[in-house]
Tab-separated table of C-alpha atoms and ligand atoms in Angstrom:
chain	number	residue	atom	x	y	z
A	1	MET	CA	-0.014	0.112	-0.054
A	2	ASN	CA	2.731	2.374	0.951
A	3	ASN	CA	4.651	1.584	-2.177
A	4	ILE	CA	1.864	2.221	-4.336
A	5	LYS	CA	0.961	5.469	-2.868
A	6	ARG	CA	4.661	6.526	-3.037
A	7	ASP	CA	4.465	5.617	-6.664
A	8	ASP	CA	2.049	8.422	-7.104
A	9	ASN	CA	4.377	10.843	-5.076
A	10	LEU	CA	6.618	13.377	-6.555
A	11	ILE	CA	10.474	12.467	-5.476
A	12	PHE	CA	12.554	15.306	-5.187
A	13	GLY	CA	16.281	15.211	-4.234
A	14	GLY	CA	15.469	11.537	-3.136
A	15	CYS	CA	12.853	12.673	-0.782
A	16	ASP	CA	8.985	11.953	-1.083
A	17	THR	CA	7.479	15.529	-1.369
A	18	VAL	CA	4.137	14.848	0.147
A	19	GLU	CA	6.036	13.580	3.121
A	20	LEU	CA	8.062	16.689	3.205
A	21	ALA	CA	4.872	18.832	3.160
A	22	LYS	CA	3.423	16.997	5.962
A	23	GLU	CA	6.758	17.124	7.973
A	24	TYR	CA	7.897	20.802	7.371
A	25	LYS	CA	4.120	22.172	6.461
A	26	THR	CA	3.454	24.138	3.502
A	27	PRO	CA	3.961	26.646	1.650
A	28	LEU	CA	7.733	25.179	1.716
A	29	TYR	CA	10.760	26.006	-0.575
A	30	VAL	CA	12.630	22.612	-1.415
A	31	ILE	CA	16.302	22.833	-2.930
A	32	SER	CA	18.040	20.161	-4.228
A	33	GLU	CA	21.951	20.054	-3.037
A	34	LYS	CA	22.526	17.880	-5.939
A	35	ILE	CA	21.435	19.895	-8.609
A	36	ILE	CA	23.430	22.855	-7.508
A	37	ARG	CA	26.306	20.778	-7.131
A	38	ASP	CA	25.714	19.350	-10.646
A	39	ARG	CA	25.506	22.824	-12.216
A	40	CYS	CA	28.916	23.817	-10.286
A	41	THR	CA	30.413	20.647	-11.862
A	42	GLU	CA	29.398	21.892	-15.235
A	43	ILE	CA	31.047	25.025	-14.582
A	44	LYS	CA	34.473	23.422	-13.609
A	45	ASP	CA	34.391	21.120	-16.414
A	46	ASP	CA	33.411	23.129	-19.173
A	47	PHE	CA	34.737	26.375	-18.156
A	48	LEU	CA	37.203	26.582	-15.108
A	49	ASN	CA	39.151	23.526	-16.140
A	50	LYS	CA	38.915	24.354	-20.041
A	51	TYR	CA	40.355	27.646	-20.007
A	52	LYS	CA	43.229	29.359	-18.331
A	53	ASN	CA	42.826	32.506	-16.298
A	54	VAL	CA	39.152	32.362	-15.835
A	55	THR	CA	36.900	32.852	-12.739
A	56	ALA	CA	33.120	31.937	-11.970
A	57	VAL	CA	31.000	33.656	-8.906
A	58	TYR	CA	27.388	32.718	-8.029
A	59	ALA	CA	25.069	35.659	-8.114
A	60	SER	CA	23.645	35.554	-4.679
A	61	LYS	CA	20.714	37.770	-5.342
A	62	ALA	CA	18.970	34.816	-6.901
A	63	PHE	CA	19.132	32.779	-3.531
A	64	LEU	CA	21.228	33.310	-0.610
A	65	THR	CA	21.580	31.682	2.809
A	66	LEU	CA	24.413	30.714	4.961
A	67	THR	CA	23.892	27.081	3.659
A	68	MET	CA	24.162	28.107	0.143
A	69	CYS	CA	27.180	30.147	0.836
A	70	LYS	CA	28.943	26.864	2.276
A	71	ILE	CA	27.911	24.964	-0.875
A	72	ILE	CA	29.277	27.621	-2.968
A	73	GLU	CA	32.466	27.738	-1.208
A	74	SER	CA	33.041	24.148	-1.346
A	75	GLU	CA	32.368	23.907	-4.879
A	76	GLY	CA	35.139	26.756	-5.223
A	77	LEU	CA	33.178	29.525	-6.804
A	78	GLY	CA	33.207	33.036	-5.693
A	79	LEU	CA	30.208	35.234	-4.666
A	80	ASP	CA	28.396	38.362	-6.092
A	81	VAL	CA	26.701	40.325	-3.568
A	82	VAL	CA	24.806	43.429	-4.152
A	83	SER	CA	24.019	44.824	-0.497
A	84	GLY	CA	25.236	45.202	2.918
A	85	GLY	CA	22.789	42.218	3.676
A	86	GLU	CA	24.162	39.793	1.192
A	87	LEU	CA	27.691	40.971	2.041
A	88	PHE	CA	26.887	40.334	5.881
A	89	THR	CA	25.423	36.904	4.957
A	90	ALA	CA	28.874	35.904	3.455
A	91	ILE	CA	30.956	37.297	6.366
A	92	LYS	CA	28.363	35.271	8.657
A	93	ALA	CA	29.063	32.327	6.544
A	94	ASN	CA	32.803	32.834	6.783
A	95	PHE	CA	32.882	33.076	3.097
A	96	PRO	CA	36.455	33.996	1.631
A	97	LEU	CA	35.783	37.422	1.325
A	98	ASN	CA	38.594	37.985	-1.290
A	99	LYS	CA	36.221	35.979	-3.345
A	100	VAL	CA	33.436	38.354	-3.264
A	101	ILE	CA	32.569	40.655	-5.925
A	102	PHE	CA	30.361	43.821	-4.595
A	103	HIS	CA	27.706	45.181	-7.066
A	104	GLY	CA	25.250	47.657	-6.922
A	105	ASN	CA	24.269	50.793	-8.693
A	106	ASN	CA	23.841	52.966	-5.439
A	107	LYS	CA	26.055	51.530	-2.700
A	108	THR	CA	25.711	53.537	0.456
A	109	VAL	CA	28.700	54.989	2.372
A	110	GLU	CA	27.860	52.346	4.875
A	111	GLU	CA	27.977	49.425	2.307
A	112	LEU	CA	31.268	50.839	0.759
A	113	ASN	CA	32.985	51.163	4.319
A	114	MET	CA	31.831	47.523	5.061
A	115	ALA	CA	33.132	46.083	1.793
A	116	ILE	CA	36.505	48.133	2.211
A	117	GLU	CA	37.025	47.522	5.649
A	118	TYR	CA	36.368	43.628	5.134
A	119	GLU	CA	38.486	43.751	2.116
A	120	VAL	CA	35.857	42.129	-0.653
A	121	GLY	CA	37.921	40.869	-3.472
A	122	ARG	CA	36.485	43.339	-6.176
A	123	ILE	CA	34.203	46.138	-6.183
A	124	VAL	CA	32.282	46.933	-9.444
A	125	VAL	CA	32.060	50.579	-9.584
A	126	ASP	CA	28.751	51.863	-11.255
A	127	ASN	CA	29.338	55.577	-11.644
A	128	LEU	CA	31.994	58.211	-10.555
A	129	TYR	CA	30.153	59.317	-7.534
A	130	GLU	CA	30.813	55.983	-6.287
A	131	LEU	CA	34.597	56.173	-7.339
A	132	GLU	CA	35.001	59.263	-5.266
A	133	LEU	CA	33.421	57.875	-2.136
A	134	ILE	CA	35.608	54.518	-2.485
A	135	ARG	CA	38.634	56.812	-2.833
A	136	LYS	CA	37.794	58.846	0.368
A	137	ILE	CA	36.923	55.724	2.451
A	138	ALA	CA	40.133	53.887	0.955
A	139	LYS	CA	42.140	56.888	1.914
A	140	ARG	CA	40.948	56.996	5.496
A	141	LEU	CA	41.070	53.209	5.942
A	142	ASN	CA	44.697	53.179	4.337
A	143	LYS	CA	43.618	50.649	1.752
A	144	LYS	CA	44.076	50.162	-1.782
A	145	VAL	CA	40.760	49.098	-3.605
A	146	LYS	CA	40.408	46.725	-6.414
A	147	ILE	CA	37.886	47.393	-8.791
A	148	LEU	CA	36.123	47.087	-12.273
A	149	TYR	CA	33.912	49.475	-13.978
A	150	ARG	CA	30.472	48.463	-14.804
A	151	ILE	CA	29.984	49.650	-18.232
A	152	THR	CA	26.818	50.013	-20.282
A	153	PRO	CA	27.386	48.309	-23.609
A	154	GLY	CA	24.022	49.645	-25.176
A	155	VAL	CA	22.752	46.208	-26.273
A	156	LYS	CA	19.392	45.013	-26.362
A	157	SER	CA	18.467	41.486	-25.192
A	158	ASP	CA	15.491	39.302	-25.571
A	159	THR	CA	13.703	39.051	-22.236
A	160	HIS	CA	11.265	40.883	-20.087
A	161	GLU	CA	11.947	44.677	-20.169
A	162	TYR	CA	12.233	44.481	-16.384
A	163	ILE	CA	15.286	42.110	-16.275
A	164	THR	CA	17.243	43.729	-19.704
A	165	THR	CA	20.008	45.670	-18.054
A	166	GLY	CA	22.468	46.266	-21.221
A	167	GLN	CA	20.631	48.869	-22.918
A	168	LYS	CA	21.846	52.471	-23.391
A	169	ASP	CA	18.906	53.709	-21.327
A	170	SER	CA	19.589	51.805	-18.106
A	171	LYS	CA	20.235	52.923	-14.541
A	172	PHE	CA	23.460	50.458	-14.630
A	173	GLY	CA	26.839	51.224	-15.451
A	174	ILE	CA	28.586	53.868	-16.997
A	175	PRO	CA	27.816	55.094	-20.490
A	176	LEU	CA	30.392	54.683	-23.049
A	177	ASN	CA	30.195	58.313	-24.236
A	178	GLU	CA	33.705	59.322	-24.781
A	179	GLU	CA	33.829	62.226	-22.319
A	180	ILE	CA	32.191	59.963	-19.652
A	181	ILE	CA	34.211	56.632	-20.046
A	182	SER	CA	37.755	58.531	-20.275
A	183	GLU	CA	37.354	60.518	-17.538
A	184	ALA	CA	36.581	57.268	-15.663
A	185	VAL	CA	39.519	55.230	-17.001
A	186	LYS	CA	41.996	58.322	-16.374
A	187	LYS	CA	40.950	58.661	-12.847
A	188	GLY	CA	40.832	54.917	-12.052
A	189	MET	CA	44.445	55.158	-13.320
A	190	LYS	CA	45.731	57.848	-11.355
A	191	TYR	CA	44.039	57.497	-8.010
A	192	GLU	CA	46.549	55.832	-5.708
A	193	GLU	CA	43.576	54.117	-3.384
A	194	ILE	CA	42.414	52.537	-6.428
A	195	ASP	CA	43.518	49.574	-8.628
A	196	LEU	CA	41.610	49.629	-11.856
A	197	LEU	CA	41.469	45.938	-13.007
A	198	GLY	CA	39.048	46.156	-15.938
A	199	PHE	CA	35.316	46.081	-16.959
A	200	HIS	CA	32.242	44.388	-16.298
A	201	LEU	CA	28.924	44.151	-18.164
A	202	HIS	CA	25.655	42.023	-17.487
A	203	VAL	CA	23.408	42.499	-20.420
A	204	GLY	CA	20.330	40.686	-19.030
A	205	SER	CA	18.772	37.823	-17.298
A	206	GLN	CA	16.740	34.564	-18.558
A	207	LEU	CA	18.352	34.744	-21.891
A	208	PHE	CA	18.405	31.639	-24.141
A	209	ASP	CA	20.342	33.079	-27.083
A	210	ASN	CA	24.102	34.065	-26.761
A	211	SER	CA	23.640	37.080	-29.241
A	212	SER	CA	23.294	39.712	-26.715
A	213	HIS	CA	26.135	38.243	-24.615
A	214	LEU	CA	28.231	38.716	-27.780
A	215	ALA	CA	27.439	41.889	-28.872
A	216	GLY	CA	28.061	43.186	-25.125
A	217	VAL	CA	31.491	41.542	-25.205
A	218	GLU	CA	31.956	42.975	-28.462
A	219	VAL	CA	31.559	46.313	-27.265
A	220	ALA	CA	33.923	45.643	-24.124
A	221	LEU	CA	36.595	44.500	-26.473
A	222	ARG	CA	36.284	47.977	-28.314
A	223	LEU	CA	36.801	49.550	-25.235
A	224	ILE	CA	39.687	47.544	-24.069
A	225	LYS	CA	41.324	48.321	-27.498
A	226	LYS	CA	40.643	51.998	-27.193
A	227	ALA	CA	41.832	51.999	-23.496
A	228	ASN	CA	45.044	50.254	-24.283
A	229	ASP	CA	45.770	52.569	-27.374
A	230	GLU	CA	44.488	55.935	-25.919
A	231	TYR	CA	45.332	55.710	-22.331
A	232	ASP	CA	48.054	53.033	-22.445
A	233	PHE	CA	45.503	51.068	-19.737
A	234	VAL	CA	45.919	47.321	-20.080
A	235	THR	CA	42.729	45.600	-19.275
A	236	LYS	CA	43.604	42.820	-16.814
A	237	GLU	CA	39.660	41.580	-16.225
A	238	LEU	CA	36.653	41.546	-17.920
A	239	ASN	CA	33.470	40.328	-16.419
A	240	THR	CA	30.649	39.162	-18.654
A	241	GLY	CA	28.027	38.592	-16.011
A	242	GLY	CA	25.256	35.997	-15.852
A	243	GLY	CA	21.996	35.820	-17.572
A	244	PHE	CA	21.900	32.333	-18.725
A	245	GLY	CA	18.529	30.998	-19.426
A	246	ILE	CA	16.987	28.021	-17.696
A	247	TYR	CA	13.603	25.843	-17.866
A	248	TYR	CA	10.510	27.253	-16.389
A	249	SER	CA	7.755	25.899	-18.577
A	250	GLY	CA	6.618	24.983	-22.264
A	251	ASP	CA	9.398	25.040	-24.725
A	252	ASP	CA	12.131	26.393	-22.269
A	253	VAL	CA	15.287	24.446	-22.625
A	254	ARG	CA	18.249	25.314	-20.579
A	255	LYS	CA	21.256	25.534	-22.525
A	256	PRO	CA	24.502	23.952	-21.663
A	257	LEU	CA	26.993	26.639	-19.812
A	258	ASN	CA	29.271	26.130	-22.675
A	259	TYR	CA	26.905	27.169	-25.283
A	260	PHE	CA	27.448	30.740	-23.875
A	261	THR	CA	31.157	30.440	-22.361
A	262	ASP	CA	32.766	28.689	-25.383
A	263	SER	CA	31.600	31.496	-27.881
A	264	ILE	CA	32.458	34.540	-25.566
A	265	MET	CA	35.772	32.955	-24.883
A	266	ASP	CA	36.452	32.245	-28.792
A	267	LEU	CA	35.482	35.947	-29.226
A	268	ILE	CA	37.754	37.268	-26.377
A	269	ASN	CA	40.742	35.072	-27.418
A	270	ASP	CA	40.331	35.529	-31.212
A	271	ARG	CA	39.906	39.495	-31.052
A	272	CYS	CA	42.729	39.863	-28.680
A	273	LYS	CA	45.126	37.864	-30.732
A	274	SER	CA	44.334	39.468	-33.794
A	275	GLN	CA	44.742	43.108	-31.989
A	276	GLY	CA	47.983	42.328	-30.215
A	277	LEU	CA	45.873	42.819	-26.754
A	278	LYS	CA	46.847	40.962	-23.496
A	279	ILE	CA	44.137	38.224	-22.950
A	280	PRO	CA	42.189	39.471	-19.660
A	281	LYS	CA	40.923	37.013	-17.067
A	282	VAL	CA	37.345	36.344	-17.777
A	283	ILE	CA	34.709	36.187	-15.129
A	284	ILE	CA	31.171	34.953	-15.326
A	285	GLU	CA	28.437	35.460	-12.751
A	286	PRO	CA	25.321	33.047	-13.119
A	287	GLY	CA	22.708	33.141	-10.577
A	288	ARG	CA	19.461	31.756	-11.968
A	289	TRP	CA	21.384	28.983	-13.858
A	290	ILE	CA	22.742	27.403	-10.776
A	291	ILE	CA	19.925	27.578	-8.300
A	292	GLY	CA	16.828	27.947	-10.375
A	293	GLU	CA	16.184	24.510	-11.294
A	294	ALA	CA	17.371	23.289	-7.822
A	295	GLY	CA	14.352	24.612	-6.367
A	296	ILE	CA	10.606	23.397	-6.051
A	297	THR	CA	7.777	25.102	-3.896
A	298	LEU	CA	5.269	22.865	-2.232
A	299	TYR	CA	1.708	24.375	-1.505
A	300	THR	CA	-1.445	22.702	-0.070
A	301	ILE	CA	-4.596	23.208	-2.231
A	302	GLY	CA	-7.519	24.924	-0.373
A	303	SER	CA	-10.559	26.260	-2.283
A	304	ILE	CA	-11.553	25.380	-5.714
A	305	LYS	CA	-13.874	27.657	-7.413
A	306	GLN	CA	-15.489	26.640	-10.586
A	307	ILE	CA	-16.992	29.495	-12.475
A	308	PRO	CA	-19.265	27.525	-15.043
A	309	ASN	CA	-18.060	28.165	-18.868
A	310	ILE	CA	-15.220	30.609	-17.519
A	311	ARG	CA	-12.596	29.213	-15.431
A	312	THR	CA	-11.880	26.731	-12.389
A	313	TYR	CA	-9.682	28.914	-9.852
A	314	VAL	CA	-7.423	26.492	-7.516
A	315	ALA	CA	-6.391	28.257	-4.578
A	316	VAL	CA	-3.032	27.528	-2.712
A	317	ASP	CA	-1.877	28.455	0.625
A	318	GLY	CA	0.904	30.837	-0.828
A	319	GLY	CA	1.060	33.112	-3.954
A	320	MET	CA	2.856	36.469	-4.702
A	321	THR	CA	4.433	36.767	-1.404
A	322	ASP	CA	6.582	33.523	-1.890
A	323	ASN	CA	6.889	33.964	-5.624
A	324	PRO	CA	6.172	37.533	-6.806
A	325	ARG	CA	7.620	36.716	-10.623
A	326	PRO	CA	4.378	35.880	-12.324
A	327	ALA	CA	2.812	39.198	-10.880
A	328	LEU	CA	6.172	41.207	-11.954
A	329	TYR	CA	7.105	39.813	-15.192
A	330	GLY	CA	4.280	37.550	-16.067
A	331	ALA	CA	6.726	34.565	-15.484
A	332	LYS	CA	5.334	31.291	-16.499
A	333	TYR	CA	5.445	28.082	-14.466
A	334	ASN	CA	5.024	24.465	-14.378
A	335	ALA	CA	3.491	22.191	-11.762
A	336	VAL	CA	2.108	18.744	-10.680
A	337	ILE	CA	0.135	17.538	-8.314
A	338	ALA	CA	2.757	16.033	-5.878
A	339	ASN	CA	0.578	13.106	-4.699
A	340	LYS	CA	-0.875	12.232	-8.321
A	341	VAL	CA	2.047	12.382	-10.486
A	342	ASN	CA	1.226	9.370	-12.479
A	343	LYS	CA	-2.780	10.293	-12.695
A	344	LYS	CA	-3.836	11.629	-16.226
A	345	LYS	CA	-4.372	15.347	-16.650
A	346	ASN	CA	-7.669	15.952	-17.526
A	347	LYS	CA	-8.602	19.207	-16.587
A	348	VAL	CA	-7.275	22.961	-17.232
A	349	VAL	CA	-7.267	25.085	-14.093
A	350	THR	CA	-5.744	28.328	-12.892
A	351	ILE	CA	-3.696	28.188	-9.835
A	352	ALA	CA	-4.407	31.424	-7.697
A	353	GLY	CA	-2.684	32.667	-4.532
A	354	LYS	CA	-4.061	33.725	-1.263
A	355	CYS	CA	-3.349	37.340	-1.556
A	356	CYS	CA	-5.765	40.042	-1.833
A	357	GLU	CA	-4.944	41.078	-5.138
A	358	SER	CA	-6.536	40.008	-8.227
A	359	GLY	CA	-3.013	39.736	-10.069
A	360	ASP	CA	-1.912	37.028	-7.420
A	361	ILE	CA	-2.259	34.140	-10.133
A	362	LEU	CA	0.737	31.769	-9.931
A	363	ILE	CA	-0.379	29.570	-13.182
A	364	LYS	CA	-2.948	30.648	-15.650
A	365	ASP	CA	-4.340	27.679	-17.383
A	366	ILE	CA	-2.524	24.426	-16.644
A	367	ALA	CA	-3.409	21.147	-17.151
A	368	LEU	CA	-3.568	18.840	-13.852
A	369	PRO	CA	-5.295	15.391	-12.885
A	370	LYS	CA	-8.745	16.096	-10.922
A	371	VAL	CA	-7.699	18.263	-8.101
A	372	GLU	CA	-9.068	18.150	-4.568
A	373	SER	CA	-8.612	20.351	-1.591
A	374	GLY	CA	-5.875	19.136	0.619
A	375	ASP	CA	-3.761	17.975	-2.684
A	376	ILE	CA	0.050	19.219	-2.725
A	377	LEU	CA	0.934	21.406	-5.731
A	378	ALA	CA	4.531	21.330	-6.430
A	379	VAL	CA	5.575	24.299	-8.693
A	380	SER	CA	8.996	23.604	-10.438
A	381	SER	CA	11.808	25.912	-10.848
A	382	THR	CA	11.268	28.154	-8.231
A	383	GLY	CA	15.269	28.146	-6.796
A	384	ALA	CA	15.922	31.486	-8.050
A	385	TYR	CA	14.404	35.064	-7.140
A	386	ASN	CA	11.724	33.554	-5.071
A	387	HIS	CA	12.895	33.168	-1.421
A	388	SER	CA	15.366	36.037	-2.207
A	389	MET	CA	12.101	38.130	-3.366
A	390	ALA	CA	9.806	36.955	-0.706
A	391	ASN	CA	7.679	39.442	1.046
A	392	ASN	CA	4.942	40.015	3.839
A	393	TYR	CA	2.077	41.173	1.988
A	394	ASN	CA	-1.233	40.898	3.904
A	395	LYS	CA	1.166	39.842	6.836
A	396	ASN	CA	1.611	36.357	5.278
A	397	THR	CA	4.655	34.628	6.784
A	398	ARG	CA	7.253	33.583	4.509
A	399	PRO	CA	8.020	29.725	3.898
A	400	ALA	CA	10.689	27.372	5.346
A	401	VAL	CA	13.463	26.353	3.280
A	402	VAL	CA	14.579	22.707	3.381
A	403	LEU	CA	17.612	21.215	1.616
A	404	VAL	CA	17.228	17.809	0.474
A	405	ASN	CA	19.881	15.435	-0.853
A	406	ASP	CA	19.908	11.825	-1.265
A	407	GLY	CA	16.905	11.092	0.462
A	408	GLU	CA	17.734	13.290	3.462
A	409	SER	CA	16.002	16.508	4.448
A	410	GLU	CA	17.438	19.395	6.424
A	411	LEU	CA	15.743	22.886	7.560
A	412	ILE	CA	17.990	25.548	6.650
A	413	VAL	CA	15.514	28.567	6.938
A	414	ARG	CA	12.839	28.237	9.478
A	415	ARG	CA	9.191	29.268	8.718
A	416	GLU	CA	8.576	32.751	9.940
A	417	THR	CA	5.950	33.165	12.606
A	418	TYR	CA	3.479	35.700	13.577
A	419	LYS	CA	5.898	37.046	16.384
A	420	ASP	CA	8.381	37.585	13.554
A	421	LEU	CA	6.018	39.885	12.009
A	422	LEU	CA	5.885	42.128	14.799
A	423	ILE	CA	9.414	41.796	16.131
A	424	ARG	CA	10.443	45.207	14.679
A	425	GLU	CA	7.312	47.042	16.027
A	426	LYS	CA	7.443	49.516	18.903
A	427	LEU	CA	4.411	50.533	20.437
A	428	PRO	CA	4.393	54.180	21.987
A	429	SER	CA	3.548	53.718	25.696
A	430	ARG	CA	0.441	55.670	25.613
A	431	PHE	CA	-1.043	53.018	23.607
A	432	GLN	CA	0.002	49.999	25.565
A	433	ASP	CA	-2.683	48.083	27.252
A	434	THR	CA	-0.593	45.464	29.205
A	435	GLU	CA	-3.419	43.864	30.632
A	436	VAL	CA	-5.203	42.711	27.309
A	437	ASN	CA	-1.805	41.707	25.880
A	438	GLU	CA	-1.314	39.395	28.524
A	439	ARG	CA	-4.886	37.766	28.567
A	440	ARG	CA	-4.349	37.187	24.958
A	441	SER	CA	-1.982	34.093	24.482
A	442	VAL	CA	-1.857	33.504	20.410
B	1	LIG	N1	25.362	39.690	-12.521
B	1	LIG	C1	24.786	41.069	-12.390
B	1	LIG	C2	25.403	41.899	-12.242
B	1	LIG	C3	23.378	40.752	-12.279
B	1	LIG	O1	22.640	41.976	-12.204
B	1	LIG	C4	22.733	39.792	-12.151
B	1	LIG	C5	20.925	39.784	-12.409
B	1	LIG	C6	23.249	38.402	-12.293
B	1	LIG	C7	24.791	38.547	-12.432
B	1	LIG	C8	22.880	37.147	-12.295
B	1	LIG	O2	21.787	36.897	-13.428
B	1	LIG	P1	21.158	35.480	-13.558
B	1	LIG	O3	22.283	34.591	-14.008
B	1	LIG	O4	20.503	35.257	-12.168
B	1	LIG	O5	19.852	35.775	-14.648
B	1	LIG	N2	14.581	39.003	-10.203
B	1	LIG	C9	14.516	39.089	-11.643
B	1	LIG	C10	15.972	38.932	-12.271
B	1	LIG	C11	16.770	40.141	-11.608
B	1	LIG	C12	18.391	39.958	-12.394
B	1	LIG	C13	19.226	40.964	-11.633
B	1	LIG	N3	20.495	40.809	-11.996
B	1	LIG	C14	13.936	37.632	-11.867
B	1	LIG	O6	13.247	37.106	-11.183
B	1	LIG	O7	14.093	37.369	-13.043
């Protein structure tokens, strides 16, 4: 009986997801350590061990916990952080900070102080205001700071408008107008507190085609040549960003890493050779490609509402609070009923979240077997930009995160509690009513 039941249940990371839902409750993020490590192995085999003078860092904005820092460290990758909070997590995880790259278009003085004091490996400088801040802090702390300049390559990419970053009209990076970039390079070379090593670009996210990466690298190579010829600046490093696409639904197919990296490396090597330039160290920083497919989210199905001749809404116990991507980007997901994986899909339904918002629809029109309240829904590819973008709208509590591997499961982030929701609140004394508070024991 048990076996028969188990046959119908979704197994992920060797664990029965229906049992996980029972043990840890829902909504629940489940992360497969093996999938993360498999991606890292592919990075090592097809990039780090294949080419000389290359580095890979994991873009931690996709998913960051202390445990993730440990896995990434053990795989020998570096870490891209983009805020004091992400840096703090890396510090608390004892992550080797010389392998940390610090990004951001408006890093605060406090964040820069922290990054310089802790001697992060590189700061990717977004603008000249930031350069001056870094110089001042470095002078005070008596440090020399290794930097790259983030450039705006002016290329378009085929993805949602909100996640394209390389176009000319962008809040990210230094525009390549002559007067702006030449000032940046000259100052970077002149300032004693600064060690300008090269350039960084990131063209966009969730890309399946390498054309915008290559177009961006072309632009960077023109800049490298110009800097070499006109300012006598030798570029030591070129960071080509992340953005490699993964499977979410339908016809999406994750491309092997080398589809992107081989073409990038060929272009850089050929161009540098033909132009007599020193080949820079090449850095990549994938986020989603490493963690995206390593995560699923489990929900319990509650109300099922049939609107005759229109649609059936199947509501789950989470939604745009744990996965804001459908509402933000129109992102499409796939899902199965975790306790009915072998049952025939015979009905098209719409998966609704529980937030007080009509736009809180996780999946519009998905074919599923007969759905019943109490079933467990497993949404795939939720490893990236779900836990990290989760919020408390409607004072919903954020889910726990469980790491699965080879049939074992471990809690790595506990579920948020109602108490957590109020932990930062202060009630002015004139509103305090201790008697009532003491009587209520929720
Ligand atoms: N490097 C830089 C400088 C970036 O800005 C990003 C992403 C990455 C690397 C990693 O990109 P990935 O390999 O993960 O595509 N919240 C959006 C994605 C925003 C990405 C921002 N930057 C989403 O859920 O699709």
